[in-house]
Coordinates of N, CA and C in Angstrom, one line a residue:
M1 N -1.6 7.0 16.0 CA -2.2 6.8 14.6 C -1.6 5.6 14.0
W2 N -0.3 5.4 14.3 CA 0.4 4.2 13.7 C -0.3 2.9 14.0
D3 N -0.6 2.7 15.3 CA -1.2 1.5 15.8 C -2.6 1.3 15.1
A4 N -3.3 2.4 14.9 CA -4.6 2.3 14.3 C -4.5 1.9 12.8
L5 N -3.5 2.4 12.1 CA -3.3 2.1 10.7 C -2.9 0.6 10.6
V6 N -2.0 0.1 11.5 CA -1.6 -1.3 11.5 C -2.8 -2.2 11.7
E7 N -3.6 -1.8 12.6 CA -4.8 -2.6 12.9 C -5.8 -2.7 11.7
V8 N -6.0 -1.5 11.0 CA -6.8 -1.4 9.8 C -6.3 -2.3 8.7
V9 N -5.0 -2.3 8.5 CA -4.4 -3.0 7.4 C -4.4 -4.5 7.8
K10 N -4.1 -4.9 9.0 CA -4.2 -6.3 9.4 C -5.6 -6.9 9.2
N11 N -6.6 -6.1 9.6 CA -8.0 -6.5 9.5 C -8.3 -6.7 8.0
A12 N -7.9 -5.8 7.1 CA -8.1 -5.9 5.7 C -7.5 -7.1 5.1
Y13 N -6.3 -7.5 5.6 CA -5.6 -8.7 5.1 C -6.3 -9.9 5.6
T14 N -6.7 -9.9 6.9 CA -7.5 -11.1 7.4 C -8.8 -11.3 6.6
A15 N -9.5 -10.2 6.3 CA -10.7 -10.3 5.5 C -10.4 -10.8 4.1
G16 N -9.4 -10.1 3.5 CA -9.1 -10.5 2.1 C -8.7 -11.9 1.9
L17 N -7.8 -12.4 2.8 CA -7.3 -13.7 2.7 C -8.4 -14.7 3.0
G18 N -9.3 -14.3 3.9 CA -10.5 -15.2 4.1 C -11.4 -15.3 2.9
E19 N -11.3 -14.4 2.0 CA -12.1 -14.4 0.7 C -11.2 -15.0 -0.4
G20 N -10.0 -15.4 -0.1 CA -9.1 -16.0 -1.1 C -8.3 -15.0 -1.9
T21 N -8.2 -13.7 -1.5 CA -7.4 -12.7 -2.2 C -6.5 -12.0 -1.2
V22 N -5.4 -11.5 -1.8 CA -4.4 -10.7 -1.0 C -4.8 -9.3 -1.4
P23 N -5.1 -8.4 -0.4 CA -5.3 -7.0 -0.7 C -4.2 -6.4 -1.5
R24 N -4.6 -5.5 -2.4 CA -3.6 -4.8 -3.2 C -2.7 -3.9 -2.4
P25 N -1.6 -3.5 -2.9 CA -0.8 -2.5 -2.2 C -1.6 -1.2 -2.0
V26 N -1.4 -0.6 -0.8 CA -2.2 0.6 -0.4 C -1.3 1.7 0.1
I27 N -1.6 2.9 -0.2 CA -0.9 4.1 0.4 C -1.8 4.9 1.3
M28 N -1.3 5.3 2.4 CA -2.1 6.2 3.3 C -1.3 7.4 3.6
P29 N -1.6 8.5 2.9 CA -0.9 9.8 3.1 C -1.4 10.5 4.3
L30 N -0.5 11.2 5.0 CA -1.0 12.0 6.2 C -0.4 13.4 6.0
V31 N -1.3 14.4 6.3 CA -0.9 15.8 6.2 C -1.1 16.4 7.6
R32 N 0.0 16.9 8.2 CA 0.0 17.4 9.6 C -0.7 16.4 10.6
G33 N -0.4 15.1 10.4 CA -0.9 14.1 11.3 C -2.3 13.6 11.0
E34 N -2.9 14.2 10.0 CA -4.3 13.8 9.6 C -4.3 12.9 8.4
L35 N -5.0 11.8 8.5 CA -5.1 10.8 7.4 C -5.9 11.4 6.2
V36 N -5.3 11.4 5.1 CA -5.9 11.8 3.8 C -6.9 10.8 3.4
G37 N -6.5 9.5 3.4 CA -7.4 8.4 3.0 C -6.6 7.2 2.7
L38 N -7.2 6.2 2.1 CA -6.6 5.0 1.7 C -6.7 4.9 0.2
I39 N -5.6 4.6 -0.5 CA -5.6 4.5 -2.0 C -5.0 3.2 -2.3
W40 N -5.8 2.3 -2.9 CA -5.4 1.0 -3.3 C -5.0 1.0 -4.8
V41 N -3.9 0.3 -5.1 CA -3.4 0.3 -6.5 C -4.5 -0.3 -7.4
R42 N -4.4 0.2 -8.7 CA -5.3 -0.2 -9.7 C -5.0 -1.7 -10.1
P43 N -6.0 -2.3 -10.8 CA -5.6 -3.7 -11.3 C -4.3 -3.6 -12.2
L44 N -3.5 -4.6 -12.0 CA -2.1 -4.5 -12.6 C -1.9 -5.7 -13.5
K45 N -1.1 -5.5 -14.5 CA -0.6 -6.6 -15.3 C 0.8 -6.9 -14.8
V46 N 1.2 -8.2 -14.9 CA 2.5 -8.6 -14.4 C 3.6 -7.9 -15.2
G47 N 4.6 -7.4 -14.5 CA 5.8 -6.8 -15.2 C 5.8 -5.3 -15.0
E48 N 6.2 -4.6 -16.1 CA 6.4 -3.2 -16.0 C 5.2 -2.4 -15.6
D49 N 4.0 -2.9 -15.9 CA 2.7 -2.2 -15.5 C 2.6 -2.3 -14.0
A50 N 3.0 -3.4 -13.4 CA 2.9 -3.5 -11.9 C 3.9 -2.5 -11.3
L51 N 5.1 -2.4 -11.8 CA 6.1 -1.5 -11.2 C 5.5 -0.1 -11.3
T52 N 5.0 0.3 -12.4 CA 4.5 1.7 -12.6 C 3.3 1.9 -11.8
G53 N 2.3 1.0 -11.8 CA 1.1 1.2 -11.0 C 1.3 1.4 -9.5
I54 N 2.3 0.6 -9.0 CA 2.6 0.8 -7.5 C 3.3 2.1 -7.3
A55 N 4.2 2.5 -8.1 CA 4.9 3.7 -7.9 C 4.0 4.9 -8.0
E56 N 2.9 4.8 -8.9 CA 2.0 5.9 -9.1 C 1.1 6.1 -7.9
L57 N 1.1 5.2 -6.9 CA 0.4 5.5 -5.7 C 0.8 6.8 -5.1
A58 N 2.0 7.2 -5.3 CA 2.6 8.4 -4.8 C 1.9 9.7 -5.2
N59 N 1.2 9.6 -6.3 CA 0.6 10.8 -6.9 C -0.4 11.5 -5.9
I60 N -1.2 10.7 -5.2 CA -2.1 11.3 -4.2 C -1.4 12.0 -3.1
A61 N -0.3 11.3 -2.6 CA 0.4 11.9 -1.5 C 1.1 13.2 -1.9
A62 N 1.7 13.2 -3.1 CA 2.3 14.4 -3.6 C 1.3 15.5 -3.8
A63 N 0.2 15.2 -4.4 CA -0.8 16.2 -4.7 C -1.4 16.8 -3.4
A64 N -1.5 16.0 -2.3 CA -2.0 16.4 -1.0 C -0.9 17.2 -0.2
G65 N 0.3 17.1 -0.6 CA 1.4 17.7 0.2 C 1.6 17.0 1.4
A66 N 1.7 15.6 1.4 CA 1.8 14.8 2.5 C 3.1 15.0 3.3
D67 N 3.1 15.0 4.6 CA 4.3 15.1 5.4 C 4.8 13.6 5.7
E68 N 3.8 12.7 5.7 CA 4.2 11.3 6.0 C 3.3 10.4 5.1
V69 N 3.8 9.2 4.8 CA 3.0 8.2 4.1 C 3.3 6.9 4.7
V70 N 2.3 6.1 4.7 CA 2.3 4.7 5.1 C 2.0 3.9 3.9
L71 N 2.8 2.9 3.5 CA 2.5 2.0 2.4 C 2.4 0.6 3.0
A72 N 1.5 -0.2 2.4 CA 1.4 -1.6 2.9 C 1.3 -2.5 1.7
W73 N 2.0 -3.6 1.7 CA 2.0 -4.6 0.6 C 2.4 -6.0 1.2
E74 N 2.1 -7.0 0.4 CA 2.5 -8.3 0.7 C 3.7 -8.7 -0.1
T75 N 4.7 -9.3 0.6 CA 6.0 -9.7 0.0 C 5.8 -10.4 -1.3
H76 N 5.2 -11.6 -1.2 CA 5.1 -12.5 -2.4 C 4.3 -11.9 -3.5
D77 N 3.2 -11.2 -3.1 CA 2.3 -10.7 -4.1 C 3.0 -9.6 -5.0
V78 N 3.7 -8.7 -4.3 CA 4.4 -7.6 -5.1 C 5.6 -8.2 -5.9
A79 N 6.3 -9.1 -5.3 CA 7.4 -9.8 -6.0 C 6.9 -10.5 -7.3
T80 N 5.8 -11.2 -7.1 CA 5.3 -11.9 -8.3 C 4.8 -10.9 -9.4
A81 N 4.0 -9.9 -8.9 CA 3.4 -9.0 -9.9 C 4.5 -8.2 -10.6
C82 N 5.6 -7.9 -9.9 CA 6.7 -7.0 -10.5 C 7.8 -7.9 -11.0
E83 N 7.7 -9.2 -11.0 CA 8.7 -10.1 -11.5 C 10.1 -9.8 -10.8
L84 N 10.0 -9.7 -9.5 CA 11.2 -9.4 -8.7 C 11.5 -10.6 -7.7
P85 N 12.7 -10.8 -7.3 CA 13.0 -11.8 -6.3 C 12.3 -11.5 -5.0
I86 N 12.0 -12.5 -4.2 CA 11.4 -12.3 -2.9 C 12.5 -11.9 -2.0
V87 N 12.3 -10.8 -1.3 CA 13.2 -10.3 -0.4 C 12.5 -10.2 1.0
G88 N 13.1 -10.9 2.0 CA 12.5 -10.9 3.3 C 11.5 -12.0 3.5
P89 N 10.9 -12.0 4.7 CA 9.9 -13.1 5.0 C 8.7 -13.2 4.0
A90 N 8.2 -14.4 3.8 CA 7.0 -14.5 2.9 C 6.3 -15.8 3.4
P91 N 5.0 -15.7 3.6 CA 4.2 -14.5 3.4 C 4.4 -13.5 4.5
C92 N 4.3 -12.3 4.1 CA 4.5 -11.2 5.1 C 3.8 -9.9 4.6
L93 N 3.1 -9.3 5.6 CA 2.6 -8.0 5.4 C 3.7 -7.0 5.7
N94 N 4.0 -6.1 4.8 CA 5.0 -5.1 5.0 C 4.3 -3.7 5.1
M95 N 4.8 -2.9 6.0 CA 4.3 -1.6 6.1 C 5.5 -0.6 6.3
V96 N 5.6 0.4 5.6 CA 6.6 1.4 5.7 C 6.0 2.7 6.1
L97 N 6.6 3.3 7.1 CA 6.3 4.7 7.5 C 7.4 5.6 7.0
A98 N 7.0 6.6 6.2 CA 8.1 7.4 5.5 C 7.8 8.9 5.7
T99 N 8.8 9.6 5.8 CA 8.8 11.1 5.7 C 9.9 11.5 4.7
R100 N 10.0 12.8 4.5 CA 11.0 13.3 3.6 C 12.4 12.9 4.1
D101 N 12.6 12.7 5.4 CA 13.9 12.5 6.1 C 14.3 11.0 6.1
G102 N 13.3 10.1 5.8 CA 13.7 8.7 5.8 C 12.5 7.8 6.0
H103 N 12.7 6.5 6.2 CA 11.6 5.6 6.4 C 12.0 4.5 7.4
V104 N 10.9 3.9 7.9 CA 11.1 2.7 8.8 C 10.2 1.6 8.3
L105 N 10.8 0.4 8.0 CA 10.1 -0.7 7.5 C 9.7 -1.6 8.7
H106 N 8.4 -1.9 8.7 CA 7.8 -2.8 9.7 C 7.3 -4.1 8.9
Q107 N 7.6 -5.3 9.4 CA 7.2 -6.5 8.8 C 6.4 -7.3 9.8
F108 N 5.3 -7.9 9.2 CA 4.4 -8.7 10.0 C 4.2 -10.0 9.3
P109 N 5.2 -10.9 9.6 CA 5.1 -12.3 8.9 C 3.9 -13.1 9.5
Y110 N 3.4 -14.0 8.6 CA 2.3 -14.8 9.0 C 2.4 -16.1 8.3
S111 N 1.8 -17.1 8.9 CA 1.6 -18.4 8.2 C 0.1 -18.4 7.8
E112 N -0.2 -19.2 6.8 CA -1.6 -19.3 6.3 C -2.2 -20.6 6.8
Q113 N -3.4 -20.4 7.5 CA -4.2 -21.6 8.0 C -5.3 -21.8 7.0
L114 N -5.3 -22.9 6.3 CA -6.4 -23.2 5.3 C -7.8 -23.2 5.9
L115 N -8.7 -22.4 5.4 CA -10.1 -22.5 5.9 C -10.9 -23.3 5.0
S116 N -10.8 -23.1 3.7 CA -11.6 -23.9 2.7 C -10.9 -23.8 1.4
R117 N -11.4 -24.6 0.4 CA -10.9 -24.5 -0.9 C -12.2 -24.6 -1.8
S118 N -12.2 -23.7 -2.8 CA -13.4 -23.6 -3.7 C -13.2 -24.8 -4.8
P119 N -14.3 -25.1 -5.5 CA -14.2 -26.1 -6.5 C -13.2 -25.8 -7.6
E120 N -13.0 -24.4 -7.8 CA -12.0 -24.0 -8.8 C -10.6 -24.0 -8.3
G121 N -10.4 -24.3 -7.0 CA -9.1 -24.4 -6.4 C -8.6 -23.2 -5.6
W122 N -9.4 -22.2 -5.5 CA -9.0 -21.0 -4.7 C -9.1 -21.4 -3.2
A123 N -8.0 -20.9 -2.5 CA -7.9 -21.2 -1.1 C -8.4 -20.0 -0.3
S124 N -9.2 -20.3 0.7 CA -9.5 -19.3 1.7 C -8.7 -19.6 2.9
V125 N -7.9 -18.6 3.4 CA -7.0 -18.8 4.5 C -7.1 -17.7 5.5
A126 N -6.7 -18.1 6.7 CA -6.6 -17.1 7.8 C -5.1 -16.9 8.2
P127 N -4.7 -15.6 8.3 CA -3.3 -15.4 8.7 C -3.1 -15.8 10.2
D128 N -2.0 -16.5 10.5 CA -1.6 -16.7 11.8 C -0.4 -15.8 12.0
W129 N -0.6 -14.6 12.6 CA 0.4 -13.6 12.7 C 1.6 -14.2 13.6
R130 N 2.8 -14.1 13.1 CA 4.0 -14.5 13.8 C 4.6 -13.3 14.5
P131 N 5.6 -13.6 15.4 CA 6.3 -12.4 16.0 C 6.9 -11.5 15.0
A132 N 6.7 -10.2 15.1 CA 7.3 -9.3 14.2 C 8.7 -9.0 14.5
P133 N 9.6 -9.0 13.5 CA 11.0 -8.5 13.8 C 11.0 -7.0 14.2
A134 N 12.1 -6.6 14.7 CA 12.2 -5.2 15.1 C 12.0 -4.3 13.9
P135 N 11.4 -3.1 14.1 CA 11.3 -2.1 13.0 C 12.7 -1.8 12.4
Q136 N 12.8 -1.6 11.1 CA 14.1 -1.4 10.4 C 14.2 0.0 9.9
P137 N 14.8 0.9 10.6 CA 15.0 2.2 10.0 C 15.9 2.1 8.8
G138 N 15.4 2.7 7.7 CA 16.1 2.7 6.4 C 16.1 1.3 5.8
G139 N 15.2 0.4 6.2 CA 15.2 -1.0 5.7 C 15.0 -1.0 4.2
E140 N 15.5 -2.1 3.6 CA 15.5 -2.2 2.1 C 14.0 -2.4 1.7
L141 N 13.7 -1.6 0.7 CA 12.4 -1.6 0.1 C 12.5 -2.1 -1.4
V142 N 11.5 -2.8 -1.8 CA 11.5 -3.3 -3.2 C 11.3 -2.0 -4.1
P143 N 11.9 -2.1 -5.3 CA 11.9 -0.9 -6.2 C 10.6 -0.1 -6.3
P144 N 9.4 -0.8 -6.6 CA 8.2 0.1 -6.8 C 7.8 0.8 -5.5
I145 N 8.0 0.1 -4.4 CA 7.7 0.8 -3.1 C 8.7 1.9 -2.8
Q146 N 9.9 1.7 -3.1 CA 10.9 2.8 -2.9 C 10.6 4.0 -3.8
A147 N 10.2 3.7 -5.0 CA 9.8 4.8 -5.9 C 8.6 5.5 -5.4
A148 N 7.6 4.8 -4.9 CA 6.4 5.4 -4.3 C 6.8 6.3 -3.1
V149 N 7.6 5.8 -2.3 CA 8.1 6.6 -1.2 C 8.8 7.9 -1.7
N150 N 9.7 7.8 -2.6 CA 10.4 8.9 -3.1 C 9.5 9.9 -3.8
F151 N 8.6 9.5 -4.6 CA 7.7 10.4 -5.4 C 6.6 11.0 -4.5
S152 N 6.4 10.4 -3.3 CA 5.3 10.9 -2.4 C 5.7 12.4 -2.0
F153 N 6.9 12.7 -1.9 CA 7.4 14.0 -1.4 C 7.9 14.9 -2.5
T154 N 7.6 14.5 -3.8 CA 8.0 15.4 -4.9 C 6.7 16.1 -5.3
P155 N 6.7 17.5 -5.2 CA 5.5 18.2 -5.5 C 5.0 18.0 -6.9
I156 N 3.7 17.9 -7.1 CA 3.1 17.7 -8.4 C 2.9 19.1 -8.9
E157 N 3.3 19.4 -10.1 CA 3.1 20.7 -10.7 C 2.0 20.5 -11.8
L158 N 0.8 20.9 -11.4 CA -0.3 20.9 -12.3 C -0.9 22.3 -12.4
D159 N -1.1 22.8 -13.6 CA -1.6 24.1 -13.8 C -3.1 24.0 -13.7
H160 N -3.6 23.9 -12.5 CA -5.0 23.8 -12.2 C -5.3 24.3 -10.8
P161 N -6.5 25.0 -10.6 CA -6.8 25.5 -9.3 C -6.9 24.5 -8.2
D162 N -7.2 23.2 -8.6 CA -7.3 22.2 -7.6 C -6.5 20.9 -8.0
P163 N -5.2 21.0 -7.8 CA -4.4 19.8 -8.3 C -4.7 18.5 -7.5
F164 N -5.1 18.6 -6.2 CA -5.4 17.4 -5.5 C -6.7 16.8 -6.1
G165 N -7.7 17.6 -6.3 CA -9.0 17.1 -6.9 C -8.8 16.5 -8.2
V166 N -8.0 17.1 -9.1 CA -7.7 16.6 -10.4 C -7.0 15.3 -10.3
T167 N -6.0 15.2 -9.4 CA -5.3 13.9 -9.2 C -6.2 12.8 -8.8
V168 N -7.1 13.1 -7.9 CA -8.0 12.1 -7.4 C -8.9 11.6 -8.6
V169 N -9.4 12.5 -9.3 CA -10.3 12.1 -10.5 C -9.5 11.3 -11.5
L170 N -8.3 11.7 -11.8 CA -7.5 11.0 -12.8 C -7.1 9.6 -12.4
M171 N -6.8 9.5 -11.1 CA -6.4 8.2 -10.6 C -7.6 7.3 -10.5
E172 N -8.8 7.8 -10.1 CA -10.0 7.0 -10.1 C -10.3 6.5 -11.5
E173 N -10.2 7.4 -12.5 CA -10.4 7.0 -13.9 C -9.5 5.9 -14.3
D174 N -8.2 5.9 -13.8 CA -7.3 4.8 -14.1 C -7.5 3.5 -13.3
G175 N -8.5 3.5 -12.4 CA -8.8 2.3 -11.7 C -8.3 2.2 -10.3
Y176 N -7.6 3.2 -9.8 CA -7.2 3.2 -8.4 C -8.5 3.3 -7.5
R177 N -8.5 2.6 -6.4 CA -9.7 2.7 -5.5 C -9.3 3.7 -4.4
I178 N -10.0 4.7 -4.3 CA -9.7 5.8 -3.4 C -10.8 6.0 -2.4
S179 N -10.4 6.0 -1.1 CA -11.4 6.3 0.0 C -10.8 7.4 0.8
L180 N -11.3 8.6 0.6 CA -10.8 9.8 1.3 C -11.5 10.0 2.6
T181 N -10.8 10.5 3.6 CA -11.4 10.9 4.9 C -12.2 12.1 4.7
E182 N -13.1 12.4 5.6 CA -14.1 13.5 5.5 C -13.4 14.8 5.3
A183 N -12.3 15.0 5.9 CA -11.5 16.3 5.8 C -11.0 16.5 4.4
F184 N -10.8 15.5 3.7 CA -10.2 15.6 2.3 C -11.1 15.2 1.2
A185 N -12.3 14.8 1.6 CA -13.3 14.4 0.5 C -13.7 15.6 -0.3
R186 N -13.9 15.4 -1.6 CA -14.2 16.5 -2.5 C -15.6 17.0 -2.3

């Protein structure tokens, strides 16, 4: 499953960068080895809103009772949005695989090959994937990602017969893009 998720995220990054955008941070919760879906962070304002918005990705995982979560983000993009120093290689796709017992950070650095530039100055680039460093058990995570990991395994207490369904609806209303797998679709 891990290799398939890495491939999906790398393909999304290649497509997004080719269109001149970096894909937003995404969480992929798993329950008993089955993918719940992909949840992309809502549009963010720089600063506290970005910190909160990324941490709130955990709500779906918590509501689903996830055993594992995978989060993916771009180093520079999250550092800029959250007004944090850049930690680690940049540009770099980061993916963390986390359980209640800990996490492993995987980094996929790349260089950008310019494809074209729009009249407005937007660059369309292709990632040239560089050799990945060894996975880092317990590797340092930026604060909003660490918060998302921590909260993913904190049960959500909602007085409702369908806490997962309610969480999905509320997050969609807040602007999170949610794509559930068939097993978890409402």
